[in-house]
Short mmCIF file of C-alpha atoms and ligand atoms in Angstrom, two decimals:
data_model
loop_
_atom_site.label_atom_id
_atom_site.label_comp_id
_atom_site.label_asym_id
_atom_site.label_seq_id
_atom_site.Cartn_x
_atom_site.Cartn_y
_atom_site.Cartn_z
CA MET A 22 2.26 19.37 -31.05
CA THR A 23 5.59 17.77 -30.35
CA HIS A 24 5.29 14.04 -29.80
CA ILE A 25 5.10 12.54 -26.29
CA ALA A 26 7.00 9.26 -26.05
CA THR A 27 5.05 6.23 -27.22
CA ARG A 28 5.87 4.37 -24.01
CA MET A 29 3.54 6.74 -22.14
CA SER A 30 0.55 5.15 -23.85
CA ARG A 31 1.24 2.01 -21.80
CA PHE A 32 0.55 3.74 -18.46
CA ALA A 33 -2.64 4.89 -16.85
CA PRO A 34 -2.62 7.80 -14.38
CA SER A 35 -3.35 6.88 -10.76
CA GLY A 36 -7.08 6.28 -10.22
CA THR A 37 -6.88 7.32 -6.57
CA MET A 38 -5.10 10.58 -7.48
CA GLY A 39 -7.95 11.23 -9.94
CA MET A 40 -10.55 10.83 -7.18
CA ILE A 41 -8.52 13.06 -4.84
CA SER A 42 -8.50 15.79 -7.52
CA LEU A 43 -12.25 15.37 -8.02
CA ALA A 44 -12.89 15.71 -4.27
CA ASN A 45 -10.71 18.84 -4.13
CA ARG A 46 -12.46 20.37 -7.13
CA LEU A 47 -15.91 19.80 -5.63
CA LYS A 48 -14.75 21.24 -2.30
CA ALA A 49 -13.41 24.32 -4.08
CA GLU A 50 -16.85 24.71 -5.70
CA GLY A 51 -18.26 25.01 -2.19
CA LYS A 52 -19.88 21.53 -1.94
CA GLU A 53 -19.83 19.65 1.36
CA ILE A 54 -17.49 16.79 0.52
CA PHE A 55 -16.33 13.86 2.62
CA SER A 56 -13.23 12.46 0.99
CA LEU A 57 -12.58 8.86 2.01
CA VAL A 58 -10.02 8.45 -0.74
CA GLY A 59 -6.53 9.08 0.59
CA GLY A 60 -4.26 6.56 2.24
CA GLU A 61 -2.67 8.92 4.68
CA PRO A 62 -2.60 8.85 8.51
CA SER A 63 -4.65 11.54 10.26
CA PHE A 64 -1.88 11.89 12.86
CA ASN A 65 1.01 14.30 12.76
CA THR A 66 4.61 13.09 12.81
CA ALA A 67 5.80 12.55 16.42
CA GLU A 68 7.39 15.56 18.13
CA ASP A 69 10.77 13.89 18.72
CA VAL A 70 10.95 12.96 15.04
CA LYS A 71 10.11 16.49 13.94
CA ALA A 72 12.73 17.81 16.37
CA ALA A 73 15.36 15.52 14.82
CA GLY A 74 14.51 16.97 11.39
CA ILE A 75 14.72 20.53 12.68
CA LYS A 76 18.04 19.75 14.37
CA ALA A 77 19.39 18.39 11.08
CA ILE A 78 18.57 21.73 9.44
CA GLU A 79 20.04 23.73 12.30
CA GLU A 80 23.22 21.68 12.15
CA ASP A 81 23.45 22.27 8.41
CA PHE A 82 23.16 18.55 7.79
CA LEU A 83 21.99 19.49 4.33
CA ARG A 84 24.46 18.09 1.85
CA TYR A 85 24.38 15.02 -0.33
CA THR A 86 24.35 11.86 1.71
CA PRO A 87 25.75 8.57 0.38
CA GLY A 88 23.44 7.38 -2.42
CA GLU A 89 22.33 4.37 -0.41
CA GLY A 90 21.68 6.32 2.82
CA ILE A 91 23.59 7.37 5.94
CA PRO A 92 25.36 4.45 7.68
CA GLU A 93 23.68 4.95 11.08
CA LEU A 94 20.22 4.76 9.50
CA ARG A 95 21.10 1.64 7.49
CA LYS A 96 22.32 0.07 10.72
CA ALA A 97 19.11 1.01 12.53
CA ILE A 98 17.01 -0.43 9.70
CA ALA A 99 19.00 -3.68 9.75
CA ALA A 100 18.34 -3.90 13.52
CA LYS A 101 14.64 -3.22 12.93
CA PHE A 102 14.46 -5.97 10.29
CA LYS A 103 16.21 -8.32 12.70
CA GLU A 104 13.31 -7.94 15.16
CA SER A 105 11.09 -9.45 12.45
CA GLY A 106 13.51 -12.33 11.87
CA LEU A 107 15.08 -10.78 8.76
CA ASP A 108 18.84 -11.08 8.72
CA TYR A 109 20.13 -8.26 6.49
CA LYS A 110 23.58 -6.69 6.71
CA PRO A 111 23.51 -2.85 6.91
CA SER A 112 25.33 -2.85 3.56
CA ASP A 113 22.32 -4.67 2.09
CA ILE A 114 19.87 -1.95 3.16
CA MET A 115 18.84 0.73 0.64
CA ILE A 116 17.07 3.96 1.44
CA ALA A 117 14.99 5.97 -1.03
CA PRO A 118 12.52 8.85 -1.07
CA GLY A 119 9.53 6.60 -0.45
CA THR A 120 8.73 2.96 -1.00
CA LYS A 121 7.52 3.78 -4.50
CA PRO A 122 10.94 4.25 -6.19
CA LEU A 123 12.27 1.17 -4.39
CA LEU A 124 9.48 -1.00 -5.78
CA VAL A 125 10.13 0.23 -9.32
CA ALA A 126 13.90 -0.14 -8.94
CA ALA A 127 13.43 -3.66 -7.56
CA MET A 128 11.30 -4.70 -10.54
CA MET A 129 13.87 -3.23 -12.94
CA ALA A 130 16.72 -4.93 -11.14
CA LEU A 131 15.09 -8.34 -10.81
CA ALA A 132 13.23 -8.83 -14.09
CA ASP A 133 14.29 -8.44 -17.71
CA LEU A 134 12.30 -6.55 -20.34
CA GLY A 135 9.17 -8.52 -21.17
CA ASP A 136 9.40 -10.75 -18.09
CA GLU A 137 6.25 -11.34 -16.08
CA VAL A 138 5.46 -9.88 -12.67
CA ILE A 139 2.65 -11.66 -10.83
CA ILE A 140 0.30 -9.21 -9.14
CA PRO A 141 -2.42 -10.60 -6.86
CA VAL A 142 -5.81 -8.90 -7.37
CA PRO A 143 -7.11 -6.68 -5.84
CA TYR A 144 -3.88 -4.71 -5.90
CA TRP A 145 -2.56 -1.32 -4.88
CA VAL A 146 -3.12 0.97 -7.89
CA SER A 147 0.53 1.61 -8.68
CA TYR A 148 1.74 -2.00 -8.99
CA PRO A 149 0.66 -2.68 -12.60
CA GLU A 150 2.03 0.67 -13.77
CA MET A 151 5.28 0.06 -11.88
CA ALA A 152 5.69 -3.28 -13.66
CA ARG A 153 5.07 -1.53 -16.99
CA ILE A 154 7.55 1.25 -16.15
CA ALA A 155 10.10 -1.51 -15.54
CA GLY A 156 9.31 -2.90 -19.01
CA CYS A 157 7.66 -6.01 -17.56
CA GLU A 158 4.25 -7.58 -18.16
CA PRO A 159 1.93 -7.52 -15.17
CA VAL A 160 0.16 -10.87 -14.79
CA PHE A 161 -2.95 -10.66 -12.66
CA VAL A 162 -4.24 -13.39 -10.41
CA ASP A 163 -7.54 -13.10 -8.57
CA CYS A 164 -7.64 -13.63 -4.82
CA ASP A 165 -10.94 -15.12 -3.76
CA PRO A 166 -12.96 -12.93 -1.35
CA LYS A 167 -14.12 -16.20 0.27
CA THR A 168 -10.54 -16.91 1.36
CA GLY A 169 -10.01 -13.40 2.65
CA PHE A 170 -8.54 -12.00 -0.60
CA ARG A 171 -5.31 -13.95 -0.07
CA LEU A 172 -3.41 -15.51 -2.94
CA SER A 173 -3.84 -19.29 -2.83
CA PRO A 174 -0.99 -21.64 -3.78
CA GLU A 175 -3.19 -23.17 -6.51
CA ALA A 176 -3.91 -19.77 -8.06
CA LEU A 177 -0.21 -18.88 -7.92
CA GLU A 178 0.84 -22.15 -9.53
CA ALA A 179 -1.68 -21.66 -12.32
CA VAL A 180 -0.21 -18.36 -13.54
CA ILE A 181 3.50 -19.23 -13.35
CA THR A 182 5.21 -19.48 -16.76
CA PRO A 183 8.89 -19.73 -17.75
CA ARG A 184 8.83 -15.91 -18.08
CA THR A 185 7.66 -15.32 -14.49
CA LYS A 186 10.38 -13.43 -12.65
CA VAL A 187 8.71 -11.63 -9.75
CA LEU A 188 5.87 -12.37 -7.36
CA LEU A 189 4.66 -9.20 -5.68
CA LEU A 190 3.17 -9.67 -2.22
CA ASN A 191 1.57 -6.91 -0.17
CA SER A 192 0.74 -7.67 3.44
CA PRO A 193 -1.15 -6.02 5.13
CA ASN A 194 -2.88 -5.39 1.84
CA ASN A 195 -4.09 -2.20 0.30
CA PRO A 196 -7.06 -2.24 -0.50
CA THR A 197 -8.37 -5.30 1.41
CA GLY A 198 -6.47 -5.20 4.72
CA ALA A 199 -5.70 -8.93 4.33
CA ILE A 200 -2.63 -10.23 6.16
CA TYR A 201 -0.82 -13.40 5.12
CA SER A 202 -0.41 -15.79 8.03
CA GLU A 203 2.63 -18.00 8.43
CA ASP A 204 0.61 -20.94 7.06
CA ASP A 205 -0.48 -18.91 4.01
CA LEU A 206 3.13 -17.98 3.30
CA ARG A 207 4.47 -21.50 3.82
CA ALA A 208 1.93 -22.77 1.28
CA LEU A 209 3.18 -20.19 -1.25
CA ILE A 210 6.80 -21.11 -0.44
CA THR A 211 6.08 -24.73 -1.41
CA VAL A 212 5.07 -23.53 -4.88
CA LEU A 213 7.93 -21.02 -5.17
CA LYS A 214 10.50 -23.69 -4.38
CA LYS A 215 9.50 -25.51 -7.56
CA HIS A 216 10.33 -22.37 -9.59
CA PRO A 217 13.77 -21.11 -8.60
CA GLN A 218 13.74 -18.34 -11.25
CA ILE A 219 11.13 -16.36 -9.30
CA TRP A 220 12.00 -13.47 -7.00
CA VAL A 221 9.60 -12.38 -4.26
CA LEU A 222 9.09 -8.67 -3.80
CA THR A 223 7.19 -7.81 -0.64
CA ASP A 224 5.62 -4.49 0.26
CA GLU A 225 5.20 -4.35 4.04
CA ILE A 226 4.50 -0.65 4.38
CA TYR A 227 1.44 -1.27 6.60
CA GLU A 228 3.48 -3.47 8.95
CA HIS A 229 2.50 -1.56 12.08
CA ILE A 230 -1.16 -1.07 11.24
CA VAL A 231 -2.43 -4.47 12.30
CA TYR A 232 -5.42 -5.25 14.50
CA ASP A 233 -6.63 -7.69 17.15
CA GLY A 234 -3.17 -8.70 18.35
CA ARG A 235 -1.92 -9.74 14.92
CA ARG A 236 1.72 -9.42 13.92
CA LEU A 237 3.11 -9.23 10.41
CA VAL A 238 5.01 -12.31 9.27
CA SER A 239 7.65 -11.64 6.59
CA ILE A 240 8.07 -14.39 4.02
CA ALA A 241 11.88 -13.98 4.06
CA ALA A 242 11.93 -14.81 7.77
CA LEU A 243 10.42 -18.24 7.16
CA ASP A 244 12.88 -19.93 4.85
CA PRO A 245 16.56 -19.27 4.07
CA GLU A 246 16.24 -20.34 0.42
CA ILE A 247 13.34 -17.93 -0.11
CA ALA A 248 15.19 -15.20 1.82
CA GLU A 249 17.93 -15.43 -0.84
CA ARG A 250 15.24 -14.62 -3.43
CA THR A 251 13.25 -11.97 -1.55
CA VAL A 252 13.47 -8.19 -1.42
CA THR A 253 11.53 -6.74 1.51
CA CYS A 254 10.30 -3.15 1.06
CA ASN A 255 8.96 -0.95 3.81
CA GLY A 256 8.63 2.72 4.64
CA LEU A 257 7.69 5.25 7.27
CA SER A 258 4.71 6.90 5.53
CA LYS A 259 2.00 4.94 7.33
CA GLY A 260 3.00 3.52 10.74
CA TYR A 261 5.13 6.57 11.62
CA ALA A 262 2.81 9.14 10.01
CA MET A 263 5.67 10.46 7.87
CA ALA A 264 4.18 10.39 4.36
CA GLY A 265 5.50 13.84 3.41
CA TRP A 266 9.04 13.08 4.56
CA ARG A 267 9.42 10.51 1.77
CA MET A 268 11.22 7.68 3.51
CA GLY A 269 11.31 4.17 2.13
CA PHE A 270 13.77 1.37 2.74
CA ALA A 271 14.46 -2.15 1.57
CA GLY A 272 16.59 -5.13 2.46
CA GLY A 273 17.48 -8.30 0.61
CA PRO A 274 20.34 -10.47 -0.63
CA SER A 275 23.51 -8.62 -1.62
CA ASN A 276 23.24 -9.19 -5.38
CA ALA A 277 19.71 -7.77 -5.53
CA MET A 278 20.44 -4.85 -3.20
CA LYS A 279 23.56 -3.87 -5.09
CA ALA A 280 21.56 -3.72 -8.34
CA ILE A 281 18.71 -1.79 -6.68
CA GLY A 282 21.22 0.59 -5.07
CA ASP A 283 22.88 1.23 -8.45
CA LEU A 284 19.52 2.18 -9.94
CA ILE A 285 18.43 4.31 -6.99
CA GLY A 286 21.83 6.03 -7.10
CA HIS A 287 21.08 7.28 -10.61
CA LEU A 288 17.38 7.85 -10.15
CA THR A 289 16.78 9.61 -6.84
CA GLY A 290 19.64 8.92 -4.46
CA ALA A 291 18.71 8.19 -0.87
CA SER A 292 15.96 10.16 0.81
CA ASN A 293 16.87 13.75 1.75
CA SER A 294 19.35 14.30 4.58
CA ILE A 295 16.73 15.82 6.93
CA SER A 296 14.32 12.91 6.53
CA GLN A 297 17.12 10.41 7.12
CA ARG A 298 17.94 11.99 10.47
CA ALA A 299 14.22 12.10 11.34
CA ALA A 300 13.84 8.46 10.29
CA LEU A 301 16.72 7.47 12.55
CA GLU A 302 14.87 9.03 15.48
CA ALA A 303 11.57 7.45 14.38
CA LEU A 304 13.09 3.96 14.34
CA THR A 305 15.23 4.24 17.46
CA GLY A 306 13.16 6.61 19.64
CA ASP A 307 9.90 6.14 21.54
CA GLN A 308 7.61 3.65 19.74
CA SER A 309 4.68 3.74 22.16
CA TYR A 310 2.56 6.18 20.12
CA ILE A 311 2.25 3.65 17.30
CA ALA A 312 0.10 1.36 19.45
CA GLU A 313 -2.05 4.34 20.47
CA GLN A 314 -2.58 5.31 16.84
CA VAL A 315 -3.41 1.74 15.89
CA ALA A 316 -5.96 1.57 18.73
CA SER A 317 -7.57 4.68 17.31
CA TYR A 318 -7.65 3.24 13.75
CA CYS A 319 -9.12 0.06 15.22
CA GLU A 320 -11.97 2.00 16.81
CA ARG A 321 -12.65 3.70 13.46
CA ARG A 322 -12.47 0.36 11.66
CA ASP A 323 -15.06 -1.20 13.95
CA MET A 324 -17.35 1.80 13.58
CA VAL A 325 -17.22 2.01 9.77
CA ALA A 326 -17.35 -1.75 9.16
CA ALA A 327 -20.44 -2.07 11.38
CA ALA A 328 -22.08 0.92 9.65
CA ILE A 329 -21.34 -0.37 6.12
CA ASN A 330 -22.60 -3.87 6.91
CA GLN A 331 -25.96 -2.39 7.95
CA MET A 332 -26.42 -0.47 4.70
CA PRO A 333 -28.68 -2.12 2.10
CA GLY A 334 -26.71 -3.62 -0.79
CA LEU A 335 -23.27 -3.29 0.84
CA SER A 336 -21.08 -5.73 2.74
CA CYS A 337 -17.43 -5.99 3.73
CA PRO A 338 -15.16 -8.15 5.85
CA VAL A 339 -13.58 -6.52 8.89
CA PRO A 340 -10.00 -5.81 7.74
CA GLU A 341 -7.09 -7.37 9.61
CA GLY A 342 -4.70 -4.51 8.89
CA ALA A 343 -4.11 -1.21 6.99
CA PHE A 344 -6.86 1.42 7.04
CA TYR A 345 -9.23 0.57 4.21
CA LEU A 346 -12.51 -1.25 3.79
CA TYR A 347 -12.97 -3.11 0.53
CA VAL A 348 -16.73 -3.06 0.17
CA ASP A 349 -18.78 -5.41 -2.00
CA CYS A 350 -21.49 -3.29 -3.64
CA SER A 351 -22.95 -6.02 -5.88
CA GLY A 352 -26.24 -5.67 -3.95
CA THR A 353 -26.71 -2.18 -5.39
CA ILE A 354 -26.23 -3.20 -9.03
CA GLY A 355 -29.56 -2.98 -10.85
CA LYS A 356 -30.99 -0.50 -8.35
CA LYS A 357 -32.12 2.94 -9.48
CA LEU A 358 -30.58 6.28 -8.56
CA PRO A 359 -33.01 9.11 -7.68
CA ASN A 360 -32.78 10.35 -11.31
CA GLY A 361 -33.99 6.97 -12.55
CA ALA A 362 -30.62 5.83 -13.93
CA VAL A 363 -29.78 2.21 -13.17
CA ILE A 364 -26.56 1.40 -11.29
CA GLN A 365 -24.57 -0.88 -13.57
CA SER A 366 -21.13 -0.83 -12.00
CA ASP A 367 -19.16 0.16 -8.90
CA THR A 368 -18.24 3.37 -10.73
CA ASP A 369 -21.96 4.22 -11.12
CA PHE A 370 -22.44 3.58 -7.38
CA ILE A 371 -19.45 5.79 -6.54
CA MET A 372 -20.53 8.63 -8.84
CA GLY A 373 -23.99 8.49 -7.25
CA ALA A 374 -22.43 8.62 -3.77
CA ILE A 375 -20.54 11.75 -4.76
CA GLU A 376 -23.64 13.41 -6.18
CA HIS A 377 -26.17 12.43 -3.51
CA ALA A 378 -24.04 12.07 -0.39
CA GLY A 379 -20.92 14.14 -1.10
CA VAL A 380 -18.89 11.06 -0.14
CA VAL A 381 -15.90 10.34 -2.40
CA MET A 382 -14.42 6.83 -2.54
CA VAL A 383 -12.52 4.78 -5.12
CA PRO A 384 -14.21 2.25 -7.44
CA GLY A 385 -12.96 -1.34 -7.29
CA SER A 386 -12.04 -1.28 -10.98
CA THR A 387 -9.05 0.85 -9.90
CA PHE A 388 -7.80 -2.11 -7.84
CA GLY A 389 -8.65 -4.73 -10.46
CA MET A 390 -11.75 -6.25 -8.85
CA GLY A 391 -15.35 -5.10 -9.00
CA PRO A 392 -18.08 -4.52 -8.12
CA TYR A 393 -16.35 -3.20 -5.03
CA PHE A 394 -15.14 0.12 -3.75
CA ARG A 395 -12.38 1.15 -1.38
CA MET A 396 -13.12 3.37 1.54
CA SER A 397 -10.31 4.77 3.64
CA PHE A 398 -10.91 5.11 7.37
CA SER A 399 -7.69 6.89 8.31
CA MET A 400 -9.63 10.16 8.70
CA ASP A 401 -10.79 11.45 12.05
CA LYS A 402 -13.74 9.72 13.65
CA ALA A 403 -16.18 12.66 13.60
CA LEU A 404 -15.75 13.04 9.83
CA LEU A 405 -16.20 9.29 9.35
CA GLU A 406 -19.40 9.31 11.41
CA ARG A 407 -20.92 12.08 9.33
CA ALA A 408 -19.81 10.40 6.09
CA MET A 409 -21.42 7.12 7.22
CA GLU A 410 -24.69 8.89 7.93
CA LYS A 411 -24.65 10.49 4.45
CA LEU A 412 -23.81 7.16 2.83
CA ARG A 413 -26.61 5.38 4.75
CA ARG A 414 -29.12 7.92 3.47
CA TYR A 415 -27.79 7.49 -0.08
CA CYS A 416 -28.11 3.70 0.08
CA ASN A 417 -31.68 4.05 1.38
CA MET A 418 -32.49 6.32 -1.58
CA LEU A 419 -31.70 3.55 -4.10
CA SER A 420 -34.76 1.69 -5.29
C1 PLP B 20 0.72 -0.65 -0.55
C2 PLP B 20 1.44 0.64 -0.65
N1 PLP B 20 2.75 0.63 -0.96
C3 PLP B 20 3.46 1.78 -1.06
C4 PLP B 20 2.85 3.00 -0.87
C5 PLP B 20 3.67 4.27 -1.05
O1 PLP B 20 4.55 4.40 -0.06
P1 PLP B 20 5.59 5.62 0.06
O2 PLP B 20 4.85 6.78 0.65
O3 PLP B 20 6.62 5.06 0.98
O4 PLP B 20 6.11 5.88 -1.31
C6 PLP B 20 1.51 3.07 -0.52
C7 PLP B 20 0.85 4.37 -0.33
O5 PLP B 20 -0.36 4.51 -0.38
C8 PLP B 20 0.78 1.86 -0.41
O6 PLP B 20 -0.52 1.85 -0.10
#
């Protein structure tokens, strides 16, 4: 067989995609499967946003757009950032088909080959692979569950080396739902100020999915010196229920955004013309449905967190944002499955849940910290209720 490039041996395929395929395969075999894997809103894109996309097609707005995005959308994004205290010129806004390519382009633009990218653990599955794609070394730093899975300044300081070039921050966090408060961020800023070679790359894609009156604080809004070293990434997949439209955007200082724009220009160009028009409507049109959707996620969160915390061997904090529970399953380790096999890891627990409950979730090893698993609660409430009942019965089966 003709050789596949050696660099491919450095990457692992996405663990969550693997579980999604497994759930689909079992469903196709006729099994009753409850997939709590995906990170996708259950809501449809808002009608006015869809209409803007349809209008773009009808108006034949279907040609190449400028590589960095249409000017009116860049202006709207700059205005949106301004509401969060982020002062970016429209010319320093880049648009791409999803947040994913922006994160990779940012790492490539900000760090040299072999430089280190600090990734707090647990992390979103793609971050380590993104760092590797960029030719960088991911450096992992554990975030203590006792402090809400947030990176502490001491832990950050301990992993910084002369090769550290990027600190990746994700708030609200996937998979834990943790949100960094202003105090948390100011403590990290104190450390970062001692190391002027470090860029901050933030992923704020769950910005709108925050609970109990919380509001996302962006690190770049807190300190002008740090703002000069921060690239803020965001996208419309989650809060605006637009995952399939592929719309991501980023803002930052001119030197970084020019470099990122140059890369995106070669790699993907801006998002497609239809999605850009739809995104313009999403950002400038009616916003009231977002709060309604968040209220619905909040109801689901309360239901699933209460259910999980009553199951023997499982416990989880109530997440502050995003739509995932990160569940500690250490209490099930050492217990026996109905076939007599002993549960030795979160993966064993998850495989047992698939077999005995038909509930598919993602083992914590995928996010760098076990024995945990991630359970998405973005699905509709009736499905979640049935899945919780199945999971409760499974946990009661373990001896
Ligand atoms: C933390 C995080 N960042 C980025 C993404 C991908 O975003 P996009 O759809 O904009 O590429 C996801 C999707 O699950 C995510 O959870």
